[in-house]
Coordinates of C-alpha atoms in Angstrom, one line a residue:
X45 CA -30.5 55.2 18.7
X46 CA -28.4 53.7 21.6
X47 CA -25.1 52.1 21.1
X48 CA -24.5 49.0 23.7
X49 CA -21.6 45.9 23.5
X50 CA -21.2 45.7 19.9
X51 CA -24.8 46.6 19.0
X52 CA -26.2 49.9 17.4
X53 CA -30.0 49.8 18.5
X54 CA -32.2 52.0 16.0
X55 CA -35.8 52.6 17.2
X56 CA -38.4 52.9 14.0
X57 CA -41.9 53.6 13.9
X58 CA -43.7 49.8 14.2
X59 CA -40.1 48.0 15.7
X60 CA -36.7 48.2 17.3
X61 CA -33.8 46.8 15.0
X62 CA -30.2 46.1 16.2
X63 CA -27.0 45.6 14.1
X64 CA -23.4 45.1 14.7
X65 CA -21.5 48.4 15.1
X66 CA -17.7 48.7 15.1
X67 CA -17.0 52.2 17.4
X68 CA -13.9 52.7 16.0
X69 CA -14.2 52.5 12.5
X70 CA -17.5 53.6 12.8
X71 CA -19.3 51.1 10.7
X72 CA -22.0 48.9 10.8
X73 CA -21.6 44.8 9.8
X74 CA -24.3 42.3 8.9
X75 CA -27.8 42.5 8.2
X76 CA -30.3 44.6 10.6
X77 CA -32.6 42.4 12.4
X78 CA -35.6 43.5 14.0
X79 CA -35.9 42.5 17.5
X80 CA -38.9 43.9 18.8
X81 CA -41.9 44.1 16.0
X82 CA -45.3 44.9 16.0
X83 CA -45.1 47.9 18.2
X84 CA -48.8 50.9 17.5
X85 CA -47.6 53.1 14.6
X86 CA -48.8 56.2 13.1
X87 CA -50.9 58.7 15.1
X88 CA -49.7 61.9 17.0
X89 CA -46.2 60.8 18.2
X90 CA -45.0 57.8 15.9
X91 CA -41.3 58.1 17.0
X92 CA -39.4 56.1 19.6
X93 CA -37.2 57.2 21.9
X94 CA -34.9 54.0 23.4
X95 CA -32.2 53.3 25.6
X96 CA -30.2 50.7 27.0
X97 CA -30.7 50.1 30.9
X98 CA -27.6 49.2 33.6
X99 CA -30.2 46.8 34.7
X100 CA -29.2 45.3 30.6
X101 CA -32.3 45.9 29.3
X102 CA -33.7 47.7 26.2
X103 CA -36.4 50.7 26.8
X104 CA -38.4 51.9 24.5
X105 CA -40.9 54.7 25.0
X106 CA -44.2 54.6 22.7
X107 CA -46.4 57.8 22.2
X108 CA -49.7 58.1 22.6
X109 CA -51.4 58.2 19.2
X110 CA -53.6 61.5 20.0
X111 CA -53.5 64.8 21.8
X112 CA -55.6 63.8 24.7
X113 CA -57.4 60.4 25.0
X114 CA -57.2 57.2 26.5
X115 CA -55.6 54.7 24.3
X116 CA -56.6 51.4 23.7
X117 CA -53.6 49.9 23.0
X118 CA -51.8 50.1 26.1
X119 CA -48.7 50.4 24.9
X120 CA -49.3 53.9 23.9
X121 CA -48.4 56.2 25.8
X122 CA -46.1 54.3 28.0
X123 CA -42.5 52.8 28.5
X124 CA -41.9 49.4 27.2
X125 CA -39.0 47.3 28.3
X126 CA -37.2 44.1 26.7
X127 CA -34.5 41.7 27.0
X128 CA -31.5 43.0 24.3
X129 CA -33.0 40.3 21.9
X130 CA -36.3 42.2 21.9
X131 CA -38.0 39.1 24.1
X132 CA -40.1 39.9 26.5
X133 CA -41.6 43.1 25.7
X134 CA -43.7 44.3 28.8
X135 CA -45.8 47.7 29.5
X136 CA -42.7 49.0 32.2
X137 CA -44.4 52.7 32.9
X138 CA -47.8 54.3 32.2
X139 CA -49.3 57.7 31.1
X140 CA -46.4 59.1 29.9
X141 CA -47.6 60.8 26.8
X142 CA -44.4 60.9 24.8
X143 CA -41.6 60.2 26.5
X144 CA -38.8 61.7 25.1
X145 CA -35.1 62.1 25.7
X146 CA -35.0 59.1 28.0
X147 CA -30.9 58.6 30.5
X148 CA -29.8 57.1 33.0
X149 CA -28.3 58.9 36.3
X150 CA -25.4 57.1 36.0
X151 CA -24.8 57.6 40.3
X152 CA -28.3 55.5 41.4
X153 CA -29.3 53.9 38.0
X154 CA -32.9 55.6 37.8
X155 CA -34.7 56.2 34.4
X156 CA -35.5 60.2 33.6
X157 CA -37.4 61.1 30.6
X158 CA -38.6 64.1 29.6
X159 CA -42.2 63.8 28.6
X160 CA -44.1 66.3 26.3
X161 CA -47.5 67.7 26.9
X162 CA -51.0 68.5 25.8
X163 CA -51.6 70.9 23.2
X164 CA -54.6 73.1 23.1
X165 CA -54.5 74.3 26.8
X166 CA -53.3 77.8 26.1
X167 CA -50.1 79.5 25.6
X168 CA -48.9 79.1 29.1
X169 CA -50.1 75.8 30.4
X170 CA -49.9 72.4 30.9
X171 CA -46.0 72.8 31.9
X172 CA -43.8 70.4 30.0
X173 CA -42.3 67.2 32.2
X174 CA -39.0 65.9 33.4
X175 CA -39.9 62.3 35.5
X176 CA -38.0 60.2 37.7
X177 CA -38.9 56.3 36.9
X178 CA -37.7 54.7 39.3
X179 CA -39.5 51.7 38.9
X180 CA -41.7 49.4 37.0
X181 CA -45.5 49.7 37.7
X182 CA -45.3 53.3 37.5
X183 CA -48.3 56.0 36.3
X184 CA -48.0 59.0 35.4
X185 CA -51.2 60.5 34.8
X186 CA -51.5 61.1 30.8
X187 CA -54.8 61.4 30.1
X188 CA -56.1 62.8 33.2
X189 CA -53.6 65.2 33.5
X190 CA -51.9 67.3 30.2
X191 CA -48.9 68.3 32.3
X192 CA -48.1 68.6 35.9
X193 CA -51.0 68.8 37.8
X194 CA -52.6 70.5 35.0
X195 CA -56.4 68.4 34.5
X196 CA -57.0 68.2 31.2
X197 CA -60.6 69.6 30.0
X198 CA -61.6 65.7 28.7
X199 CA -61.1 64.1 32.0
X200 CA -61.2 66.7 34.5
X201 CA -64.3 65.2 36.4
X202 CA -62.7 61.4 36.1
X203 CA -60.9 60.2 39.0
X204 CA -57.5 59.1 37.6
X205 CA -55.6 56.3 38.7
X206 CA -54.7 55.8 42.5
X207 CA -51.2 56.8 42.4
X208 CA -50.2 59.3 40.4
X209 CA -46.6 60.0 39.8
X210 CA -46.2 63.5 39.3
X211 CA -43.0 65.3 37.8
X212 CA -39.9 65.9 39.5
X213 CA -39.3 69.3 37.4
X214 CA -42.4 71.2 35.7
X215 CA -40.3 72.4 32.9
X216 CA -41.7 75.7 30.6
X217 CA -44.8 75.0 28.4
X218 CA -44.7 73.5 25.1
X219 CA -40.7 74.3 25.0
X220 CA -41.1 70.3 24.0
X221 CA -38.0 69.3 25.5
X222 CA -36.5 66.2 23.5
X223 CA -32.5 65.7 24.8
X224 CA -32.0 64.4 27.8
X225 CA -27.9 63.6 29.1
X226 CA -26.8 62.9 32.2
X227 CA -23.4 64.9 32.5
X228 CA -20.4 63.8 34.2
X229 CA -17.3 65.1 32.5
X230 CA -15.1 68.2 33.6
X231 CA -15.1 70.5 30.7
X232 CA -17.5 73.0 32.7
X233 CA -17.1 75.2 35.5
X234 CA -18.0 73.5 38.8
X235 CA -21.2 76.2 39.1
X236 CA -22.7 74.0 35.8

């Protein structure tokens, strides 16, 4: 869910719905509507993680529907991004296998998810990801790699895409990180 001017913005498995949300009473007014529809439901990772840009754009991440394959819908396994009235829906990042956890760095505006990895690698590998997206057109490298620069067994003697974005933190193995805040307040020592 995001909150943004007057909107509470829920992310479901197949759409993205938005309704009129009072912050300081806390309630919701009006019907739900659903503003972006027909979005690849069901498989491995059928939730969606969303957010509301700076830029005043909707994103929306969409899991790949397996452990490790290349999808056919290519929307899976990637990072969608829409006007706020849900028009416009475009593929904004790729190979991202489920992006999760998704803010804003509130001091140069970029996109950080974290993204969870391949299963079935062993105990201690692929590591789990924490990307940078700093812009649209982006790929990185879910099927070809699992994690990291971990190659996944599948795909391991494909050439991947020219390109490759890897991680800007290799975070510990299947920890499967999901929260992801950008923190700017004072209530913690300076060292945090």
């Amino acid at each position: 869910i995001d909150l943004h001017d007057g909107w509470l913005y829920v992310g479901e498995g197949s759409a993205v719905a938005r309704v009129r949300f009072d912050v300081a009473s806390g309630r919701v007014s009006g019907e739900p509507e659903r503003i972006v529809t027909g979005l690849p439901e069901g498989g491995n990772h059928w939730t969606r993680t969303l957010r509301v840009g700076p830029d005043g754009f909707l994103y929306v991440s969409v899991g790949s529907s397996c452990n490790v394959c290349i999808e056919e819908d290519e929307r899976r396994a990637a990072l969608l991004r829409a006007r706020l009235d849900g028009s416009g829906a475009e593929v904004y990042a790729r190979g991202l296998r489920n992006a999760v956890g998704m803010d804003f760095n509130p001091k140069d505006r970029t996109l950080w998810s974290n993204d969870n990895q391949v299963d079935g690698m062993g105990d201690d590998q692929p590591p789990g990801e924490l990307n940078r997206i700093e812009k649209a057109g982006l790929d990185f490298g879910f099927p070809w790699y699992g994690g990291g620069r971990v190659r996944t067994n599948e795909y391991k003697n494909d050439t991947p895409p020219a390109g490759v974005v890897f991680p800007e933190v290799e975070q510990a193995p299947h920890a499967a990180d999901l929260g992801l805040v950008f923190y700017t307040g004072t209530m913690f020592p300076e060292k945090y």
